[in-house]
GROMACS .gro file of C-alpha atoms in nm:
model
  472
    1MET     CA    1   0.002   0.002   0.004
    2THR     CA    2   0.297   0.241   0.069
    3ALA     CA    3   0.445   0.186  -0.281
    4LEU     CA    4   0.093   0.289  -0.422
    5VAL     CA    5   0.059   0.614  -0.221
    6TRP     CA    6   0.398   0.739  -0.344
    7LYS     CA    7   0.335   0.599  -0.698
    8ASP     CA    8  -0.003   0.767  -0.721
    9LEU     CA    9   0.147   1.070  -0.586
   10ARG     CA   10   0.400   1.098  -0.845
   11HIS     CA   11   0.142   1.005  -1.126
   12HIS     CA   12  -0.084   1.308  -1.017
   13ALA     CA   13   0.193   1.527  -0.903
   14HIS     CA   14   0.034   1.810  -1.122
   15GLN     CA   15  -0.245   1.832  -0.908
   16TRP     CA   16  -0.095   1.738  -0.552
   17LEU     CA   17   0.200   1.990  -0.609
   18TRP     CA   18  -0.118   2.259  -0.612
   19SER     CA   19  -0.238   2.088  -0.291
   20LEU     CA   20   0.118   2.123  -0.124
   21LEU     CA   21   0.123   2.510  -0.235
   22VAL     CA   22  -0.185   2.549  -0.038
   23THR     CA   23  -0.066   2.325   0.272
   24THR     CA   24   0.276   2.520   0.293
   25THR     CA   25   0.066   2.855   0.253
   26GLY     CA   26  -0.172   2.730   0.517
   27GLY     CA   27   0.106   2.573   0.747
   28ALA     CA   28   0.303   2.908   0.696
   29PHE     CA   29   0.037   3.120   0.841
   30ILE     CA   30  -0.083   2.885   1.091
   31GLY     CA   31   0.290   2.886   1.261
   32VAL     CA   32   0.289   3.274   1.192
   33ILE     CA   33  -0.022   3.282   1.418
   34ILE     CA   34   0.121   3.078   1.671
   35VAL     CA   35   0.463   3.266   1.687
   36SER     CA   36   0.298   3.603   1.667
   37TRP     CA   37   0.061   3.527   1.932
   38TYR     CA   38   0.324   3.356   2.168
   39SER     CA   39   0.589   3.621   2.118
   40ALA     CA   40   0.281   3.898   2.187
   41GLN     CA   41   0.232   3.694   2.520
   42GLN     CA   42   0.596   3.680   2.597
   43TRP     CA   43   0.621   4.074   2.558
   44SER     CA   44   0.315   4.162   2.756
   45ALA     CA   45   0.424   3.913   3.050
   46ALA     CA   46   0.728   4.111   3.082
   47ARG     CA   47   0.612   4.439   3.193
   48ALA     CA   48   0.738   4.544   3.492
   49ASP     CA   49   0.345   4.677   3.641
   50ALA     CA   50   0.199   4.332   3.712
   51ALA     CA   51  -0.172   4.514   3.656
   52ARG     CA   52  -0.047   4.684   3.303
   53ALA     CA   53   0.112   4.295   3.215
   54ALA     CA   54  -0.218   4.150   3.272
   55GLU     CA   55  -0.402   4.414   3.077
   56TYR     CA   56  -0.181   4.373   2.779
   57ILE     CA   57  -0.211   3.992   2.800
   58ARG     CA   58  -0.594   4.041   2.785
   59LEU     CA   59  -0.548   4.278   2.486
   60THR     CA   60  -0.324   3.997   2.328
   61GLY     CA   61  -0.566   3.721   2.402
   62ILE     CA   62  -0.852   3.953   2.197
   63LEU     CA   63  -0.595   4.003   1.884
   64GLY     CA   64  -0.516   3.613   1.898
   65SER     CA   65  -0.893   3.514   1.925
   66ASN     CA   66  -0.942   3.740   1.619
   67LEU     CA   67  -0.675   3.581   1.407
   68VAL     CA   68  -0.795   3.243   1.508
   69GLY     CA   69  -1.143   3.319   1.443
   70TYR     CA   70  -1.078   3.527   1.093
   71ALA     CA   71  -0.751   3.384   0.953
   72GLY     CA   72  -0.753   3.054   1.125
   73VAL     CA   73  -1.088   2.976   0.999
   74SER     CA   74  -1.034   3.095   0.656
   75VAL     CA   75  -0.688   2.885   0.633
   76ALA     CA   76  -0.891   2.562   0.743
   77VAL     CA   77  -1.176   2.647   0.464
   78VAL     CA   78  -0.909   2.674   0.201
   79VAL     CA   79  -0.685   2.398   0.295
   80SER     CA   80  -0.961   2.138   0.344
   81SER     CA   81  -1.176   2.234   0.060
   82THR     CA   82  -0.864   2.219  -0.193
   83LEU     CA   83  -0.772   1.866  -0.064
   84ALA     CA   84  -1.112   1.751  -0.102
   85LEU     CA   85  -1.126   1.892  -0.455
   86THR     CA   86  -0.777   1.711  -0.523
   87VAL     CA   87  -0.926   1.387  -0.413
   88THR     CA   88  -1.269   1.441  -0.607
   89ALA     CA   89  -1.076   1.529  -0.917
   90GLN     CA   90  -0.928   1.184  -0.941
   91ALA     CA   91  -1.247   0.978  -0.891
   92ARG     CA   92  -1.171   0.773  -1.225
   93SER     CA   93  -0.858   0.647  -1.105
   94HIS     CA   94  -1.007   0.542  -0.799
   95ALA     CA   95  -1.269   0.383  -0.973
   96LEU     CA   96  -0.996   0.200  -1.167
   97TRP     CA   97  -0.851   0.074  -0.840
   98LYS     CA   98  -1.154  -0.083  -0.746
   99ILE     CA   99  -1.186  -0.257  -1.094
  100ILE     CA  100  -0.844  -0.409  -1.031
  101GLY     CA  101  -0.936  -0.577  -0.703
  102ILE     CA  102  -0.826  -0.320  -0.438
  103PRO     CA  103  -1.061  -0.346  -0.141
  104SER     CA  104  -1.265  -0.018  -0.039
  105ARG     CA  105  -1.112  -0.017   0.314
  106SER     CA  106  -0.745   0.005   0.160
  107ILE     CA  107  -0.888   0.258  -0.108
  108ARG     CA  108  -1.003   0.501   0.179
  109SER     CA  109  -0.661   0.433   0.363
  110ILE     CA  110  -0.477   0.514   0.071
  111ILE     CA  111  -0.662   0.837  -0.027
  112LEU     CA  112  -0.616   0.944   0.361
  113ALA     CA  113  -0.235   0.856   0.370
  114GLN     CA  114  -0.184   1.070   0.057
  115THR     CA  115  -0.381   1.355   0.226
  116GLY     CA  116  -0.183   1.316   0.533
  117VAL     CA  117   0.150   1.318   0.347
  118VAL     CA  118   0.058   1.628   0.181
  119GLY     CA  119  -0.053   1.820   0.498
  120LEU     CA  120   0.258   1.700   0.696
  121LEU     CA  121   0.499   1.819   0.436
  122GLY     CA  122   0.327   2.138   0.393
  123GLY     CA  123   0.298   2.183   0.779
  124LEU     CA  124   0.662   2.100   0.802
  125VAL     CA  125   0.778   2.345   0.508
  126GLY     CA  126   0.546   2.612   0.655
  127GLY     CA  127   0.612   2.559   1.011
  128LEU     CA  128   1.018   2.611   0.962
  129ALA     CA  129   0.914   2.924   0.733
  130ALA     CA  130   0.697   3.071   1.019
  131LEU     CA  131   1.004   3.236   1.209
  132PRO     CA  132   1.127   3.441   0.922
  133ALA     CA  133   0.777   3.499   0.782
  134THR     CA  134   0.660   3.611   1.134
  135GLY     CA  135   0.923   3.936   1.097
  136TRP     CA  136   0.770   4.034   0.780
  137TYR     CA  137   0.389   3.985   0.936
  138LEU     CA  138   0.460   4.185   1.251
  139LEU     CA  139   0.481   4.487   1.011
  140THR     CA  140   0.120   4.464   0.987
  141TRP     CA  141   0.091   4.509   1.360
  142ARG     CA  142   0.256   4.888   1.363
  143ASP     CA  143  -0.110   5.038   1.300
  144LEU     CA  144  -0.227   4.891   1.632
  145GLN     CA  145   0.034   5.125   1.821
  146THR     CA  146   0.012   4.897   2.136
  147TYR     CA  147   0.340   4.662   2.064
  148PRO     CA  148   0.669   4.804   1.974
  149ALA     CA  149   0.847   4.793   1.628
  150ASP     CA  150   1.132   4.583   1.750
  151MET     CA  151   0.904   4.331   1.951
  152PRO     CA  152   1.125   4.044   1.981
  153VAL     CA  153   1.016   3.716   1.782
  154VAL     CA  154   1.014   3.441   1.981
  155MET     CA  155   0.928   3.103   1.853
  156PRO     CA  156   0.831   2.834   2.113
  157ALA     CA  157   0.942   2.465   2.073
  158PHE     CA  158   0.594   2.358   2.020
  159ALA     CA  159   0.520   2.586   1.719
  160VAL     CA  160   0.643   2.371   1.436
  161PRO     CA  161   0.521   2.036   1.599
  162LEU     CA  162   0.189   2.198   1.657
  163THR     CA  163   0.160   2.344   1.285
  164ILE     CA  164   0.246   2.011   1.138
  165VAL     CA  165  -0.048   1.826   1.342
  166ILE     CA  166  -0.289   2.128   1.241
  167THR     CA  167  -0.227   2.122   0.884
  168THR     CA  168  -0.219   1.771   0.868
  169VAL     CA  169  -0.563   1.758   1.048
  170PHE     CA  170  -0.702   2.016   0.812
  171SER     CA  171  -0.579   1.802   0.502
  172VAL     CA  172  -0.707   1.482   0.644
  173LEU     CA  173  -1.042   1.622   0.735
  174GLY     CA  174  -1.072   1.791   0.398
  175GLY     CA  175  -1.019   1.455   0.220
  176TRP     CA  176  -1.224   1.266   0.433
  177GLY     CA  177  -1.537   1.301   0.258
  178ALA     CA  178  -1.408   1.258  -0.063
  179ALA     CA  179  -1.206   0.935   0.044
  180ARG     CA  180  -1.544   0.772   0.196
  181ARG     CA  181  -1.708   0.859  -0.113
  182ALA     CA  182  -1.446   0.709  -0.358
  183ALA     CA  183  -1.442   0.395  -0.170
  184SER     CA  184  -1.832   0.341  -0.106
  185THR     CA  185  -1.927   0.427  -0.469
  186PRO     CA  186  -1.942   0.125  -0.715
  187GLU     CA  187  -1.675   0.127  -0.977
  188MET     CA  188  -1.860   0.150  -1.273
  189GLN     CA  189  -2.089   0.420  -1.097
  190ALA     CA  190  -1.773   0.617  -1.048
  191LEU     CA  191  -1.657   0.563  -1.396
  192ARG     CA  192  -1.954   0.722  -1.538
  193GLU     CA  193  -1.971   1.005  -1.282
  194ALA     CA  194  -1.597   1.090  -1.252
  195THR     CA  195  -1.617   1.371  -1.472
  196ALA     CA  196  -1.897   1.522  -1.279
  197PRO     CA  197  -1.941   1.425  -0.936
  198ALA     CA  198  -2.253   1.635  -0.762
  199ALA     CA  199  -2.101   1.858  -0.423
  200ARG     CA  200  -2.352   1.805  -0.201
  201THR     CA  201  -2.419   2.038   0.104
  202ARG     CA  202  -2.349   1.829   0.424
  203VAL     CA  203  -2.529   1.816   0.755
  204TRP     CA  204  -2.253   1.960   0.949
  205GLN     CA  205  -2.259   2.267   0.695
  206TRP     CA  206  -2.616   2.334   0.771
  207VAL     CA  207  -2.536   2.294   1.134
  208VAL     CA  208  -2.243   2.559   1.090
  209ALA     CA  209  -2.414   2.784   0.913
  210GLY     CA  210  -2.736   2.756   1.133
  211LEU     CA  211  -2.513   2.845   1.450
  212LEU     CA  212  -2.351   3.128   1.289
  213LEU     CA  213  -2.716   3.282   1.213
  214PHE     CA  214  -2.822   3.196   1.529
  215SER     CA  215  -2.529   3.398   1.659
  216VAL     CA  216  -2.669   3.720   1.465
  217VAL     CA  217  -2.954   3.680   1.643
  218VAL     CA  218  -2.829   3.670   1.985
  219VAL     CA  219  -2.586   3.955   1.945
  220LEU     CA  220  -2.849   4.151   1.793
  221ILE     CA  221  -3.093   4.074   2.126
  222VAL     CA  222  -2.778   4.141   2.348
  223ALA     CA  223  -2.697   4.491   2.156
  224MET     CA  224  -3.064   4.586   2.213
  225VAL     CA  225  -3.081   4.494   2.582
  226ASP     CA  226  -2.711   4.585   2.705
  227PRO     CA  227  -2.492   4.744   2.433
  228ASP     CA  228  -2.210   4.780   2.654
  229GLY     CA  229  -2.218   4.415   2.737
  230LEU     CA  230  -2.052   4.320   2.385
  231THR     CA  231  -1.736   4.496   2.473
  232GLY     CA  232  -1.635   4.293   2.792
  233THR     CA  233  -1.418   4.574   2.928
  234ALA     CA  234  -1.570   4.637   3.241
  235GLY     CA  235  -1.307   4.714   3.536
  236LEU     CA  236  -1.004   4.769   3.299
  237ASP     CA  237  -0.814   5.081   3.255
  238PRO     CA  238  -0.965   5.357   3.067
  239GLU     CA  239  -0.647   5.357   2.829
  240MET     CA  240  -0.670   5.000   2.759
  241VAL     CA  241  -1.028   5.019   2.720
  242ALA     CA  242  -0.934   5.268   2.435
  243ASP     CA  243  -0.678   5.032   2.281
  244ILE     CA  244  -0.927   4.723   2.301
  245LYS     CA  245  -1.198   4.943   2.105
  246GLU     CA  246  -0.973   5.066   1.864
  247MET     CA  247  -0.851   4.703   1.787
  248ASP     CA  248  -1.193   4.554   1.811
  249SER     CA  249  -1.413   4.824   1.654
  250VAL     CA  250  -1.608   4.575   1.462
  251GLU     CA  251  -1.773   4.461   1.792
  252GLY     CA  252  -1.742   4.744   2.010
  253GLU     CA  253  -1.898   5.040   1.839
  254GLN     CA  254  -2.287   5.046   1.822
  255GLU     CA  255  -2.278   5.220   1.470
  256GLY     CA  256  -2.070   4.913   1.318
  257LEU     CA  257  -2.275   4.635   1.473
  258GLY     CA  258  -2.495   4.596   1.166
  259GLY     CA  259  -2.175   4.557   0.952
  260ALA     CA  260  -2.037   4.299   1.213
  261LEU     CA  261  -2.357   4.081   1.171
  262ALA     CA  262  -2.349   4.098   0.777
  263MET     CA  263  -2.001   3.955   0.830
  264ILE     CA  264  -2.091   3.668   1.025
  265ALA     CA  265  -2.402   3.591   0.807
  266MET     CA  266  -2.123   3.617   0.503
  267ILE     CA  267  -1.929   3.339   0.675
  268ALA     CA  268  -2.252   3.142   0.716
  269ALA     CA  269  -2.325   3.179   0.357
  270LEU     CA  270  -1.971   3.037   0.279
  271CYS     CA  271  -2.038   2.751   0.460
  272ILE     CA  272  -2.323   2.638   0.222
  273PRO     CA  273  -2.195   2.730  -0.086
  274GLY     CA  274  -2.403   2.523  -0.281
  275ARG     CA  275  -2.715   2.709  -0.182
  276THR     CA  276  -2.569   3.067  -0.222
  277ILE     CA  277  -2.255   3.095  -0.439
  278ARG     CA  278  -2.389   2.822  -0.721
  279PRO     CA  279  -2.727   2.995  -0.779
  280LEU     CA  280  -2.552   3.330  -0.800
  281LEU     CA  281  -2.320   3.178  -1.051
  282THR     CA  282  -2.618   3.040  -1.257
  283ALA     CA  283  -2.801   3.356  -1.204
  284TRP     CA  284  -2.595   3.607  -1.353
  285THR     CA  285  -2.458   3.400  -1.615
  286ALA     CA  286  -2.804   3.350  -1.747
  287LEU     CA  287  -2.836   3.709  -1.802
  288VAL     CA  288  -2.537   3.731  -2.045
  289PRO     CA  289  -2.696   3.654  -2.406
  290GLU     CA  290  -2.548   3.356  -2.620
  291ARG     CA  291  -2.445   3.536  -2.914
  292SER     CA  292  -2.084   3.375  -2.895
  293PRO     CA  293  -1.952   3.022  -2.899
  294ALA     CA  294  -1.664   3.120  -2.653
  295TRP     CA  295  -1.932   3.254  -2.410
  296PHE     CA  296  -2.156   2.944  -2.460
  297ALA     CA  297  -1.881   2.713  -2.388
  298ALA     CA  298  -1.724   2.892  -2.095
  299ARG     CA  299  -2.067   2.933  -1.927
  300ALA     CA  300  -2.116   2.591  -1.956
  301ASN     CA  301  -1.783   2.464  -1.845
  302ALA     CA  302  -1.796   2.678  -1.519
  303ARG     CA  303  -2.156   2.547  -1.471
  304HIS     CA  304  -2.038   2.179  -1.501
  305ARG     CA  305  -1.767   2.228  -1.262
  306SER     CA  306  -1.944   2.424  -1.009
  307THR     CA  307  -2.149   2.084  -0.970
  308MET     CA  308  -1.808   1.935  -0.842
  309SER     CA  309  -1.671   2.190  -0.661
  310LEU     CA  310  -1.700   2.563  -0.548
  311THR     CA  311  -1.342   2.619  -0.431
  312THR     CA  312  -1.251   2.791  -0.758
  313ILE     CA  313  -1.489   3.080  -0.637
  314VAL     CA  314  -1.488   3.068  -0.250
  315PRO     CA  315  -1.161   3.223  -0.200
  316PHE     CA  316  -1.212   3.500  -0.418
  317GLY     CA  317  -1.534   3.567  -0.258
  318ILE     CA  318  -1.364   3.557   0.098
  319ALA     CA  319  -1.088   3.835  -0.037
  320VAL     CA  320  -1.352   4.064  -0.173
  321GLY     CA  321  -1.614   4.024   0.110
  322MET     CA  322  -1.369   4.046   0.376
  323THR     CA  323  -1.243   4.381   0.266
  324GLY     CA  324  -1.580   4.496   0.176
  325VAL     CA  325  -1.729   4.439   0.484
  326VAL     CA  326  -1.465   4.579   0.705
  327TYR     CA  327  -1.438   4.888   0.501
  328ALA     CA  328  -1.813   4.939   0.506
  329ILE     CA  329  -1.814   4.921   0.887
  330VAL     CA  330  -1.538   5.181   0.914
  331GLY     CA  331  -1.706   5.403   0.685
  332ALA     CA  332  -2.037   5.390   0.859
  333THR     CA  333  -1.855   5.453   1.205
  334GLN     CA  334  -1.691   5.728   1.048
  335ALA     CA  335  -1.990   5.871   0.898
  336ALA     CA  336  -2.180   5.868   1.229
  337GLY     CA  337  -1.875   6.065   1.387
  338SER     CA  338  -1.618   5.821   1.469
  339VAL     CA  339  -1.265   5.916   1.393
  340GLY     CA  340  -1.123   5.554   1.402
  341GLY     CA  341  -0.975   5.408   1.106
  342VAL     CA  342  -0.901   5.039   1.019
  343SER     CA  343  -0.662   4.972   1.273
  344GLY     CA  344  -0.573   4.599   1.316
  345PHE     CA  345  -0.709   4.502   0.981
  346LEU     CA  346  -0.416   4.445   0.810
  347ALA     CA  347  -0.308   4.207   1.067
  348ILE     CA  348  -0.622   3.984   0.996
  349ALA     CA  349  -0.662   4.034   0.625
  350VAL     CA  350  -0.312   3.964   0.547
  351PRO     CA  351  -0.330   3.586   0.604
  352ILE     CA  352  -0.658   3.562   0.458
  353PHE     CA  353  -0.558   3.738   0.138
  354VAL     CA  354  -0.246   3.517   0.102
  355ILE     CA  355  -0.433   3.172   0.158
  356SER     CA  356  -0.731   3.293  -0.063
  357GLY     CA  357  -0.524   3.399  -0.353
  358ALA     CA  358  -0.300   3.081  -0.316
  359GLY     CA  359  -0.640   2.852  -0.268
  360GLY     CA  360  -0.790   3.020  -0.580
  361VAL     CA  361  -0.518   2.975  -0.829
  362ALA     CA  362  -0.441   2.629  -0.709
  363ASN     CA  363  -0.795   2.533  -0.715
  364ILE     CA  364  -0.850   2.665  -1.089
  365ALA     CA  365  -0.523   2.530  -1.190
  366MET     CA  366  -0.588   2.186  -1.053
  367VAL     CA  367  -0.842   2.102  -1.305
  368GLY     CA  368  -0.652   2.283  -1.601
  369SER     CA  369  -0.561   1.973  -1.757
  370THR     CA  370  -0.900   1.834  -1.793
  371ARG     CA  371  -1.001   2.181  -1.945
  372ARG     CA  372  -0.715   2.196  -2.183
  373GLN     CA  373  -0.853   1.815  -2.266
  374GLU     CA  374  -1.200   1.954  -2.334
  375GLY     CA  375  -1.065   2.233  -2.555
  376ALA     CA  376  -0.875   1.988  -2.765
  377LEU     CA  377  -1.175   1.798  -2.815
  378LEU     CA  378  -1.347   2.136  -2.939
  379GLY     CA  379  -1.053   2.196  -3.152
  380VAL     CA  380  -1.094   1.828  -3.326
  381ILE     CA  381  -1.441   1.913  -3.396
  382GLY     CA  382  -1.362   2.233  -3.588
  383ALA     CA  383  -1.328   2.509  -3.303
  384ARG     CA  384  -1.072   2.776  -3.406
  385ARG     CA  385  -0.787   2.843  -3.145
  386SER     CA  386  -0.894   3.189  -3.114
  387THR     CA  387  -1.207   3.058  -2.995
  388LEU     CA  388  -1.059   2.809  -2.765
  389MET     CA  389  -0.863   3.087  -2.584
  390ALA     CA  390  -1.185   3.329  -2.565
  391THR     CA  391  -1.342   3.057  -2.389
  392THR     CA  392  -1.066   2.963  -2.162
  393ILE     CA  393  -1.022   3.335  -2.055
  394LEU     CA  394  -1.392   3.369  -2.012
  395GLU     CA  395  -1.417   3.060  -1.778
  396GLY     CA  396  -1.169   3.228  -1.540
  397ALA     CA  397  -1.361   3.546  -1.564
  398ILE     CA  398  -1.671   3.386  -1.458
  399TYR     CA  399  -1.515   3.218  -1.154
  400ALA     CA  400  -1.345   3.574  -1.069
  401VAL     CA  401  -1.673   3.768  -1.103
  402THR     CA  402  -1.882   3.520  -0.917
  403GLY     CA  403  -1.667   3.596  -0.631
  404VAL     CA  404  -1.653   3.961  -0.678
  405LEU     CA  405  -2.066   3.956  -0.671
  406PHE     CA  406  -2.058   3.763  -0.369
  407GLY     CA  407  -1.818   4.005  -0.203
  408MET     CA  408  -2.020   4.304  -0.340
  409ILE     CA  409  -2.319   4.151  -0.218
  410ALA     CA  410  -2.180   4.115   0.146
  411THR     CA  411  -2.056   4.463   0.126
  412VAL     CA  412  -2.392   4.616   0.030
  413LEU     CA  413  -2.567   4.431   0.309
  414SER     CA  414  -2.300   4.514   0.558
  415ALA     CA  415  -2.342   4.899   0.454
  416ALA     CA  416  -2.703   4.874   0.483
  417GLY     CA  417  -2.731   4.707   0.818
  418ALA     CA  418  -2.498   4.959   0.932
  419ALA     CA  419  -2.693   5.232   0.823
  420LEU     CA  420  -2.996   5.120   0.964
  421LEU     CA  421  -2.893   5.018   1.323
  422SER     CA  422  -2.678   5.361   1.340
  423GLY     CA  423  -3.011   5.551   1.204
  424GLY     CA  424  -2.794   5.767   0.978
  425GLY     CA  425  -2.989   5.634   0.677
  426MET     CA  426  -2.866   5.703   0.307
  427ARG     CA  427  -2.610   5.920   0.421
  428VAL     CA  428  -2.427   5.679   0.616
  429PHE     CA  429  -2.502   5.397   0.381
  430LEU     CA  430  -2.341   5.583   0.074
  431ALA     CA  431  -2.054   5.668   0.305
  432ALA     CA  432  -1.997   5.308   0.395
  433LEU     CA  433  -1.962   5.179   0.053
  434PRO     CA  434  -1.582   5.142  -0.014
  435LEU     CA  435  -1.571   5.148  -0.392
  436GLY     CA  436  -1.252   5.290  -0.413
  437THR     CA  437  -1.078   5.045  -0.159
  438LEU     CA  438  -1.250   4.774  -0.332
  439ALA     CA  439  -1.150   4.833  -0.700
  440PRO     CA  440  -0.758   4.695  -0.658
  441VAL     CA  441  -0.902   4.394  -0.482
  442VAL     CA  442  -1.130   4.322  -0.783
  443ALA     CA  443  -0.859   4.402  -1.021
  444VAL     CA  444  -0.637   4.137  -0.880
  445VAL     CA  445  -0.905   3.881  -0.851
  446LEU     CA  446  -0.950   3.915  -1.218
  447VAL     CA  447  -0.608   3.916  -1.298
  448LEU     CA  448  -0.538   3.611  -1.102
  449ALA     CA  449  -0.836   3.403  -1.229
  450VAL     CA  450  -0.785   3.485  -1.576
  451ALA     CA  451  -0.418   3.422  -1.566
  452THR     CA  452  -0.417   3.091  -1.422
  453THR     CA  453  -0.679   2.956  -1.691
  454TRP     CA  454  -0.514   3.149  -2.002
  455LEU     CA  455  -0.127   3.100  -1.933
  456PRO     CA  456  -0.122   2.738  -1.926
  457ALA     CA  457  -0.357   2.695  -2.235
  458LEU     CA  458  -0.127   2.976  -2.413
  459LEU     CA  459   0.195   2.789  -2.346
  460ASP     CA  460   0.028   2.438  -2.434
  461ARG     CA  461   0.153   2.434  -2.810
  462ARG     CA  462   0.102   2.071  -2.856
  463PRO     CA  463  -0.128   1.918  -3.113
  464ALA     CA  464  -0.503   1.886  -3.030
  465MET     CA  465  -0.463   1.484  -3.053
  466ASP     CA  466  -0.173   1.475  -2.814
  467ARG     CA  467  -0.386   1.692  -2.586
  468LEU     CA  468  -0.669   1.444  -2.599
  469ARG     CA  469  -0.434   1.148  -2.498
  470ARG     CA  470  -0.244   1.298  -2.265
  471PRO     CA  471  -0.393   1.645  -2.111
  472ALA     CA  472  -0.153   1.675  -1.832
   0.00000   0.00000   0.00000
């Protein structure tokens, strides 16, 4: 079995290497969060004044919990969904294993071993890279104006082992469902459905989404009954309370409560993308006329692949949505009279942006060989190369635009919620829309998605029949 694990990893290296890129990136930021949090705790505990040290430790706990809650969850979602797509994309090979007599239990064990190996390697490389990466990452903490610019970076002995364990767990959990389906699906059914397995919304996804939406209701009730209870700063030094509110303004400012609730609702929607993002893709693409063969083929390809996985879109939705929601909250609070900025946003946003970009690129590129094989088939039946290239570009654009639209919807809901709860009406709503800030994020998303689909197709100059026989 061990030999099959390594031979299959080499055979499908063009897919597993993209997964390794994502697990390494995720592992690096898991390690960075551990080292940064530990370093800040050590610096806080070293304060001469015991009371002041306790306050700084509490402040560090707030920042650390936000890092885990936002950046950590983003890493978990992107890593696990990428590994799930990697396993699902190899469904035909797993069906052939069953045909030649490999037991279902062995197939499941082999797949889980492969995901574990990729997670372990990614966690090891990422954990070792965490120490130098932390020095660069701590530059984003300067706008907090709480920790010194030269705060010592302390890497605890448990950082690398813990990074390896967490990354491996995320990877194995991501491949668990796909491995179970590969082992339980009859081989002939798997061969028929290997090119288009249906992505189902699991019970746990509904549970998580429901809990998040329930928390929205609870926070709203608490805000109405005891607004000051949301901050949890009773008994602290006034100066420290000001620092906490500056860092945690999303929860602490009444004017930004509507935007904060919209952010939680956005995360809930990301938990069930089959019920939120896929209908969005289908709806907006149906509005574009079918006058171009390239558009018709690109739309069909994008809809078809969305039935297999939506991980080609989710990372872009996270990047645009997170940026839009946070800046909408800031715009609403400023319009209501606050002078605060986006202090601490980069500390949370940088890991999210990097892992989302890596995940989006990897998930689009992972099915690139299948995309080029389908393009070769169109070429054999008479499609011109210009049409094939246009189809490829448009397909990448569809993924990007869908993610952008999802993020924009979350932004608009955030601005509307902030305007309603602050009582500022249309004035606050318009001030909360961060169109100028979102423009570069949208541009980066479009460039990444289009380049990832277009460049490999542009560089592949093999004859169509060769691409049909060997797409990779």
